[in-house]
PDB file of C-alpha atoms in Angstrom:
ATOM      1  CA  UNK A 286       5.943  56.508   0.940  1.00  0.00           C
ATOM      2  CA  UNK A 287       7.975  57.396  -1.817  1.00  0.00           C
ATOM      3  CA  UNK A 288      11.484  55.568  -1.521  1.00  0.00           C
ATOM      4  CA  UNK A 289      14.376  57.004  -2.397  1.00  0.00           C
ATOM      5  CA  UNK A 290      17.210  55.058  -3.995  1.00  0.00           C
ATOM      6  CA  UNK A 291      20.679  56.737  -3.735  1.00  0.00           C
ATOM      7  CA  UNK A 292      23.906  55.224  -4.967  1.00  0.00           C
ATOM      8  CA  UNK A 293      26.584  54.868  -4.405  1.00  0.00           C
ATOM      9  CA  UNK A 294      26.328  53.974  -0.563  1.00  0.00           C
ATOM     10  CA  UNK A 295      30.003  54.497  -0.337  1.00  0.00           C
ATOM     11  CA  UNK A 296      32.530  56.863  -2.890  1.00  0.00           C
ATOM     12  CA  UNK A 297      36.365  57.646  -2.918  1.00  0.00           C
ATOM     13  CA  UNK A 298      38.176  59.704  -3.998  1.00  0.00           C
ATOM     14  CA  UNK A 299      40.898  63.064  -4.412  1.00  0.00           C
ATOM     15  CA  UNK A 300      40.931  66.403  -3.433  1.00  0.00           C
ATOM     16  CA  UNK A 301      40.707  68.273  -6.849  1.00  0.00           C
ATOM     17  CA  UNK A 302      38.580  64.901  -8.511  1.00  0.00           C
ATOM     18  CA  UNK A 303      34.827  65.476  -9.175  1.00  0.00           C
ATOM     19  CA  UNK A 304      32.204  63.389  -8.431  1.00  0.00           C
ATOM     20  CA  UNK A 305      28.158  62.696  -9.011  1.00  0.00           C
ATOM     21  CA  UNK A 306      26.034  60.719  -6.493  1.00  0.00           C
ATOM     22  CA  UNK A 307      22.898  59.350  -7.708  1.00  0.00           C
ATOM     23  CA  UNK A 308      19.291  59.744  -6.407  1.00  0.00           C
ATOM     24  CA  UNK A 309      16.161  57.787  -7.884  1.00  0.00           C
ATOM     25  CA  UNK A 310      12.629  58.171  -6.200  1.00  0.00           C
ATOM     26  CA  UNK A 311      10.135  55.214  -6.789  1.00  0.00           C
ATOM     27  CA  UNK A 312       7.810  57.846  -8.504  1.00  0.00           C
ATOM     28  CA  UNK A 313       7.709  61.506 -10.114  1.00  0.00           C
ATOM     29  CA  UNK A 314       8.883  63.649  -7.280  1.00  0.00           C
ATOM     30  CA  UNK A 315       8.837  66.829 -10.117  1.00  0.00           C
ATOM     31  CA  UNK A 316      12.130  68.982  -8.821  1.00  0.00           C
ATOM     32  CA  UNK A 317      10.977  68.343  -4.680  1.00  0.00           C
ATOM     33  CA  UNK A 318      14.411  67.530  -4.082  1.00  0.00           C
ATOM     34  CA  UNK A 319      16.950  68.162  -1.870  1.00  0.00           C
ATOM     35  CA  UNK A 320      20.543  67.195  -0.309  1.00  0.00           C
ATOM     36  CA  UNK A 321      22.270  67.870   2.452  1.00  0.00           C
ATOM     37  CA  UNK A 322      25.452  67.221   4.208  1.00  0.00           C
ATOM     38  CA  UNK A 323      26.270  65.382   7.326  1.00  0.00           C
ATOM     39  CA  UNK A 324      29.579  65.960   9.274  1.00  0.00           C
ATOM     40  CA  UNK A 325      30.116  64.136  12.883  1.00  0.00           C
ATOM     41  CA  UNK A 326      29.491  67.048  15.450  1.00  0.00           C
ATOM     42  CA  UNK A 327      28.070  69.572  12.998  1.00  0.00           C
ATOM     43  CA  UNK A 328      24.149  70.221  12.492  1.00  0.00           C
ATOM     44  CA  UNK A 329      23.266  68.928   9.330  1.00  0.00           C
ATOM     45  CA  UNK A 330      23.725  71.602   6.524  1.00  0.00           C
ATOM     46  CA  UNK A 331      20.923  72.093   3.877  1.00  0.00           C
ATOM     47  CA  UNK A 332      23.023  72.288   0.146  1.00  0.00           C
ATOM     48  CA  UNK A 333      20.778  72.041  -3.175  1.00  0.00           C
ATOM     49  CA  UNK A 334      16.194  71.992  -3.019  1.00  0.00           C
ATOM     50  CA  UNK A 335      14.470  71.868  -6.044  1.00  0.00           C
ATOM     51  CA  UNK A 336      16.345  69.983  -7.794  1.00  0.00           C
ATOM     52  CA  UNK A 337      19.294  72.390  -8.221  1.00  0.00           C
ATOM     53  CA  UNK A 338      18.852  75.526  -6.373  1.00  0.00           C
ATOM     54  CA  UNK A 339      21.701  76.194  -4.392  1.00  0.00           C
ATOM     55  CA  UNK A 340      21.069  77.104  -0.973  1.00  0.00           C
ATOM     56  CA  UNK A 341      23.293  80.644  -0.110  1.00  0.00           C
ATOM     57  CA  UNK A 342      26.297  79.649   1.367  1.00  0.00           C
ATOM     58  CA  UNK A 343      27.051  76.662  -0.504  1.00  0.00           C
ATOM     59  CA  UNK A 344      30.316  76.743  -2.799  1.00  0.00           C
ATOM     60  CA  UNK A 345      29.379  77.067  -6.637  1.00  0.00           C
ATOM     61  CA  UNK A 346      31.743  73.877  -7.008  1.00  0.00           C
ATOM     62  CA  UNK A 347      28.645  71.761  -5.801  1.00  0.00           C
ATOM     63  CA  UNK A 348      25.561  71.091  -7.865  1.00  0.00           C
ATOM     64  CA  UNK A 349      22.151  69.449  -8.733  1.00  0.00           C
ATOM     65  CA  UNK A 350      20.428  68.333 -11.667  1.00  0.00           C
ATOM     66  CA  UNK A 351      17.333  66.202 -12.519  1.00  0.00           C
ATOM     67  CA  UNK A 352      13.747  66.138 -12.235  1.00  0.00           C
ATOM     68  CA  UNK A 353      11.066  63.427 -12.158  1.00  0.00           C
ATOM     69  CA  UNK A 354      12.463  60.289 -11.009  1.00  0.00           C
ATOM     70  CA  UNK A 355      16.396  60.765 -11.432  1.00  0.00           C
ATOM     71  CA  UNK A 356      18.768  63.275  -9.474  1.00  0.00           C
ATOM     72  CA  UNK A 357      22.389  63.876  -9.164  1.00  0.00           C
ATOM     73  CA  UNK A 358      24.640  65.571  -6.945  1.00  0.00           C
ATOM     74  CA  UNK A 359      27.604  66.543  -8.134  1.00  0.00           C
ATOM     75  CA  UNK A 360      30.708  68.152  -6.653  1.00  0.00           C
ATOM     76  CA  UNK A 361      33.681  69.505  -8.915  1.00  0.00           C
ATOM     77  CA  UNK A 362      37.652  70.285  -7.932  1.00  0.00           C
ATOM     78  CA  UNK A 363      36.626  68.077  -4.005  1.00  0.00           C
ATOM     79  CA  UNK A 364      38.426  69.917  -1.539  1.00  0.00           C
ATOM     80  CA  UNK A 365      39.038  68.529   2.147  1.00  0.00           C
ATOM     81  CA  UNK A 366      36.065  69.685   3.978  1.00  0.00           C
ATOM     82  CA  UNK A 367      33.716  68.344   1.110  1.00  0.00           C
ATOM     83  CA  UNK A 368      34.291  64.319   2.479  1.00  0.00           C
ATOM     84  CA  UNK A 369      30.969  63.918   4.662  1.00  0.00           C
ATOM     85  CA  UNK A 370      27.832  62.209   3.916  1.00  0.00           C
ATOM     86  CA  UNK A 371      24.958  63.463   1.754  1.00  0.00           C
ATOM     87  CA  UNK A 372      21.644  62.599   1.314  1.00  0.00           C
ATOM     88  CA  UNK A 373      18.864  63.140  -0.865  1.00  0.00           C
ATOM     89  CA  UNK A 374      15.075  63.989   0.284  1.00  0.00           C
ATOM     90  CA  UNK A 375      12.068  64.447  -1.449  1.00  0.00           C
ATOM     91  CA  UNK A 376       9.677  66.502  -0.535  1.00  0.00           C
ATOM     92  CA  UNK A 377       6.252  66.514  -3.880  1.00  0.00           C
ATOM     93  CA  UNK A 378       4.533  64.273  -0.973  1.00  0.00           C
ATOM     94  CA  UNK A 379       3.983  63.741   2.841  1.00  0.00           C
ATOM     95  CA  UNK A 380       5.594  62.412   3.863  1.00  0.00           C
ATOM     96  CA  UNK A 381       9.192  63.619   3.099  1.00  0.00           C
ATOM     97  CA  UNK A 382      11.367  60.489   2.479  1.00  0.00           C
ATOM     98  CA  UNK A 383      15.136  60.357   2.529  1.00  0.00           C
ATOM     99  CA  UNK A 384      18.030  58.646   0.620  1.00  0.00           C
ATOM    100  CA  UNK A 385      20.143  55.557   2.889  1.00  0.00           C
ATOM    101  CA  UNK A 386      22.711  58.266   2.481  1.00  0.00           C
ATOM    102  CA  UNK A 387      26.833  58.637   0.348  1.00  0.00           C
ATOM    103  CA  UNK A 388      29.472  58.419   2.540  1.00  0.00           C
ATOM    104  CA  UNK A 389      32.327  60.317   0.671  1.00  0.00           C
ATOM    105  CA  UNK A 390      35.648  59.315   1.783  1.00  0.00           C
ATOM    106  CA  UNK A 391      39.288  60.157   1.661  1.00  0.00           C
ATOM    107  CA  UNK A 392      41.203  57.574  -0.884  1.00  0.00           C
TER     108      UNK A 392
ATOM    109  CA  UNK B1042      21.445  82.620  12.614  1.00  0.00           C
ATOM    110  CA  UNK B1043      19.177  80.158  14.207  1.00  0.00           C
ATOM    111  CA  UNK B1044      20.486  77.558  15.664  1.00  0.00           C
ATOM    112  CA  UNK B1045      18.929  74.539  17.460  1.00  0.00           C
ATOM    113  CA  UNK B1046      19.988  72.502  20.555  1.00  0.00           C
ATOM    114  CA  UNK B1047      18.180  69.031  21.055  1.00  0.00           C
ATOM    115  CA  UNK B1048      18.827  67.783  24.497  1.00  0.00           C
ATOM    116  CA  UNK B1049      16.627  64.649  26.433  1.00  0.00           C
ATOM    117  CA  UNK B1050      17.532  61.599  28.316  1.00  0.00           C
ATOM    118  CA  UNK B1051      20.209  59.737  26.304  1.00  0.00           C
ATOM    119  CA  UNK B1052      18.531  56.154  27.558  1.00  0.00           C
ATOM    120  CA  UNK B1053      14.706  55.199  27.894  1.00  0.00           C
ATOM    121  CA  UNK B1054      13.253  52.053  28.988  1.00  0.00           C
ATOM    122  CA  UNK B1055      11.091  50.200  26.648  1.00  0.00           C
ATOM    123  CA  UNK B1056       7.400  50.625  26.751  1.00  0.00           C
ATOM    124  CA  UNK B1057       7.981  53.957  28.775  1.00  0.00           C
ATOM    125  CA  UNK B1058       7.954  57.524  27.093  1.00  0.00           C
ATOM    126  CA  UNK B1059      10.598  59.283  25.202  1.00  0.00           C
ATOM    127  CA  UNK B1060      10.748  63.145  25.798  1.00  0.00           C
ATOM    128  CA  UNK B1061      12.950  65.393  24.364  1.00  0.00           C
ATOM    129  CA  UNK B1062      13.380  69.466  23.812  1.00  0.00           C
ATOM    130  CA  UNK B1063      14.126  71.700  21.149  1.00  0.00           C
ATOM    131  CA  UNK B1064      15.556  75.396  22.159  1.00  0.00           C
ATOM    132  CA  UNK B1065      15.635  77.458  19.217  1.00  0.00           C
ATOM    133  CA  UNK B1066      17.895  80.625  18.993  1.00  0.00           C
ATOM    134  CA  UNK B1067      17.543  82.939  16.424  1.00  0.00           C
ATOM    135  CA  UNK B1068      13.702  82.668  15.207  1.00  0.00           C
ATOM    136  CA  UNK B1069      10.819  82.796  16.449  1.00  0.00           C
ATOM    137  CA  UNK B1070       8.932  79.354  16.352  1.00  0.00           C
ATOM    138  CA  UNK B1071       5.325  81.696  15.891  1.00  0.00           C
ATOM    139  CA  UNK B1072       7.059  81.264  12.414  1.00  0.00           C
ATOM    140  CA  UNK B1073       7.508  78.681  10.189  1.00  0.00           C
ATOM    141  CA  UNK B1074       7.453  75.274  11.052  1.00  0.00           C
ATOM    142  CA  UNK B1075       9.320  73.105  13.278  1.00  0.00           C
ATOM    143  CA  UNK B1076      10.192  69.464  13.292  1.00  0.00           C
ATOM    144  CA  UNK B1077      11.343  66.024  13.887  1.00  0.00           C
ATOM    145  CA  UNK B1078      13.250  63.780  12.130  1.00  0.00           C
ATOM    146  CA  UNK B1079      15.391  60.624  13.674  1.00  0.00           C
ATOM    147  CA  UNK B1080      18.444  58.778  11.525  1.00  0.00           C
ATOM    148  CA  UNK B1081      18.884  55.298  12.956  1.00  0.00           C
ATOM    149  CA  UNK B1082      21.575  53.134  13.029  1.00  0.00           C
ATOM    150  CA  UNK B1083      22.745  51.783   9.680  1.00  0.00           C
ATOM    151  CA  UNK B1084      21.366  55.959   8.388  1.00  0.00           C
ATOM    152  CA  UNK B1085      17.973  55.265   7.522  1.00  0.00           C
ATOM    153  CA  UNK B1086      16.492  58.753   8.210  1.00  0.00           C
ATOM    154  CA  UNK B1087      12.296  59.202   9.232  1.00  0.00           C
ATOM    155  CA  UNK B1088      10.734  62.290   9.028  1.00  0.00           C
ATOM    156  CA  UNK B1089       8.592  61.801  12.425  1.00  0.00           C
ATOM    157  CA  UNK B1090       6.488  65.379  11.981  1.00  0.00           C
ATOM    158  CA  UNK B1091       6.143  68.630  12.280  1.00  0.00           C
ATOM    159  CA  UNK B1092       4.606  72.232  14.166  1.00  0.00           C
ATOM    160  CA  UNK B1093       3.095  75.332  12.674  1.00  0.00           C
ATOM    161  CA  UNK B1094       3.620  78.720  13.431  1.00  0.00           C
ATOM    162  CA  UNK B1095       0.486  78.466  14.534  1.00  0.00           C
ATOM    163  CA  UNK B1096       0.484  75.625  16.906  1.00  0.00           C
ATOM    164  CA  UNK B1097      -1.346  73.203  14.143  1.00  0.00           C
ATOM    165  CA  UNK B1098       0.562  69.600  14.078  1.00  0.00           C
ATOM    166  CA  UNK B1099       1.405  66.659  11.494  1.00  0.00           C
ATOM    167  CA  UNK B1100       2.965  63.358  12.204  1.00  0.00           C
ATOM    168  CA  UNK B1101       4.092  60.611  10.567  1.00  0.00           C
ATOM    169  CA  UNK B1102       0.860  58.075   9.854  1.00  0.00           C
ATOM    170  CA  UNK B1103       3.954  55.324  10.894  1.00  0.00           C
ATOM    171  CA  UNK B1104       3.488  57.047  14.305  1.00  0.00           C
ATOM    172  CA  UNK B1105       0.624  58.604  14.631  1.00  0.00           C
ATOM    173  CA  UNK B1106      -0.831  56.943  17.206  1.00  0.00           C
ATOM    174  CA  UNK B1107       2.135  56.997  19.699  1.00  0.00           C
ATOM    175  CA  UNK B1108       4.046  61.019  18.348  1.00  0.00           C
ATOM    176  CA  UNK B1109       2.895  63.970  19.869  1.00  0.00           C
ATOM    177  CA  UNK B1110       4.635  67.763  19.202  1.00  0.00           C
ATOM    178  CA  UNK B1111       3.873  70.895  21.248  1.00  0.00           C
ATOM    179  CA  UNK B1112       5.511  73.726  21.964  1.00  0.00           C
ATOM    180  CA  UNK B1113       6.163  76.315  24.573  1.00  0.00           C
ATOM    181  CA  UNK B1114       6.361  79.801  23.183  1.00  0.00           C
ATOM    182  CA  UNK B1115       7.613  82.027  25.541  1.00  0.00           C
ATOM    183  CA  UNK B1116      10.438  79.733  25.728  1.00  0.00           C
ATOM    184  CA  UNK B1117      11.387  79.783  22.419  1.00  0.00           C
ATOM    185  CA  UNK B1118      10.772  75.538  22.992  1.00  0.00           C
ATOM    186  CA  UNK B1119       8.969  72.725  21.030  1.00  0.00           C
ATOM    187  CA  UNK B1120       8.741  69.356  22.410  1.00  0.00           C
ATOM    188  CA  UNK B1121       8.196  65.168  21.257  1.00  0.00           C
ATOM    189  CA  UNK B1122       6.951  62.842  23.358  1.00  0.00           C
ATOM    190  CA  UNK B1123       7.088  58.956  21.548  1.00  0.00           C
ATOM    191  CA  UNK B1124       4.554  56.662  23.959  1.00  0.00           C
ATOM    192  CA  UNK B1125       5.067  53.107  24.290  1.00  0.00           C
ATOM    193  CA  UNK B1126       8.758  52.841  22.783  1.00  0.00           C
ATOM    194  CA  UNK B1127      10.989  49.644  21.670  1.00  0.00           C
ATOM    195  CA  UNK B1128      14.478  49.183  21.017  1.00  0.00           C
ATOM    196  CA  UNK B1129      13.396  49.689  16.958  1.00  0.00           C
ATOM    197  CA  UNK B1130      13.185  53.500  18.140  1.00  0.00           C
ATOM    198  CA  UNK B1131      16.970  53.799  19.140  1.00  0.00           C
ATOM    199  CA  UNK B1132      17.844  56.434  16.599  1.00  0.00           C
ATOM    200  CA  UNK B1133      19.661  59.780  16.969  1.00  0.00           C
ATOM    201  CA  UNK B1134      16.818  62.511  16.976  1.00  0.00           C
ATOM    202  CA  UNK B1135      17.054  66.062  15.168  1.00  0.00           C
ATOM    203  CA  UNK B1136      15.159  69.095  15.390  1.00  0.00           C
ATOM    204  CA  UNK B1137      14.781  71.458  11.992  1.00  0.00           C
ATOM    205  CA  UNK B1138      13.137  74.539  10.601  1.00  0.00           C
ATOM    206  CA  UNK B1139      11.063  73.141   8.107  1.00  0.00           C
ATOM    207  CA  UNK B1140      10.004  75.409   5.028  1.00  0.00           C
ATOM    208  CA  UNK B1141       7.616  73.538   2.706  1.00  0.00           C
ATOM    209  CA  UNK B1142       8.914  70.544   3.795  1.00  0.00           C
ATOM    210  CA  UNK B1143      12.823  71.520   2.921  1.00  0.00           C
ATOM    211  CA  UNK B1144      14.641  71.446   6.430  1.00  0.00           C
ATOM    212  CA  UNK B1145      16.925  74.537   6.494  1.00  0.00           C
ATOM    213  CA  UNK B1146      18.611  74.250   9.599  1.00  0.00           C
ATOM    214  CA  UNK B1147      19.459  71.206  11.768  1.00  0.00           C
ATOM    215  CA  UNK B1148      19.905  70.085  15.258  1.00  0.00           C
ATOM    216  CA  UNK B1149      23.180  68.385  16.056  1.00  0.00           C
ATOM    217  CA  UNK B1150      21.300  65.857  16.767  1.00  0.00           C
ATOM    218  CA  UNK B1151      20.857  63.419  20.354  1.00  0.00           C
ATOM    219  CA  UNK B1152      21.170  59.954  20.451  1.00  0.00           C
ATOM    220  CA  UNK B1153      18.244  57.681  22.429  1.00  0.00           C
ATOM    221  CA  UNK B1154      18.979  54.303  23.592  1.00  0.00           C
ATOM    222  CA  UNK B1155      16.083  52.157  24.242  1.00  0.00           C
ATOM    223  CA  UNK B1156      17.487  49.508  26.156  1.00  0.00           C
ATOM    224  CA  UNK B1157      15.752  47.852  29.490  1.00  0.00           C
TER     225      UNK B1157
END
């Protein structure tokens, strides 16, 4: 299976700041990477697929970049609603596999 | 809007079978792919398998001998059965719509604890 390594595991920031989350694959996955947001009591939300394509409804302050093995999720000008857990997931190979998550906390 | 909702027992005894239902509204399960994913304590997530619009299935090799995904198209529901559970199967179980292995819509998840 393709191993996905996310960093950092925890990230503290303030509204208005920008943050980046890294996701590294154990082998090349082309651009077959998705990012999800998890919030308590809500269904997980698909933010980005194909490495950098925003899903309909994802605010433009979110962006994804990378290809091959290294990917980044960037959130610019954080808003209160962005404090959540973020997961990356590769879908280049079966089975699809996920990173361990990054918890974005309010500083 | 597509909505998914998991339901089933929150407590299962070791060696028994875990059975969950995913009820889908806003979209027919005879289109697309419909999957199960679980999140263990500590946040590790594992894709378990899917059932397709035609009823074909695909499972994670790590579970292949214990898992079955079926459906009832008349009720727009699909089901997960996991046999011979152990405490290591304690997790939050999610159902999701799956398009090209990307999970566009998720249920809110249901916690299943395996304990005697």
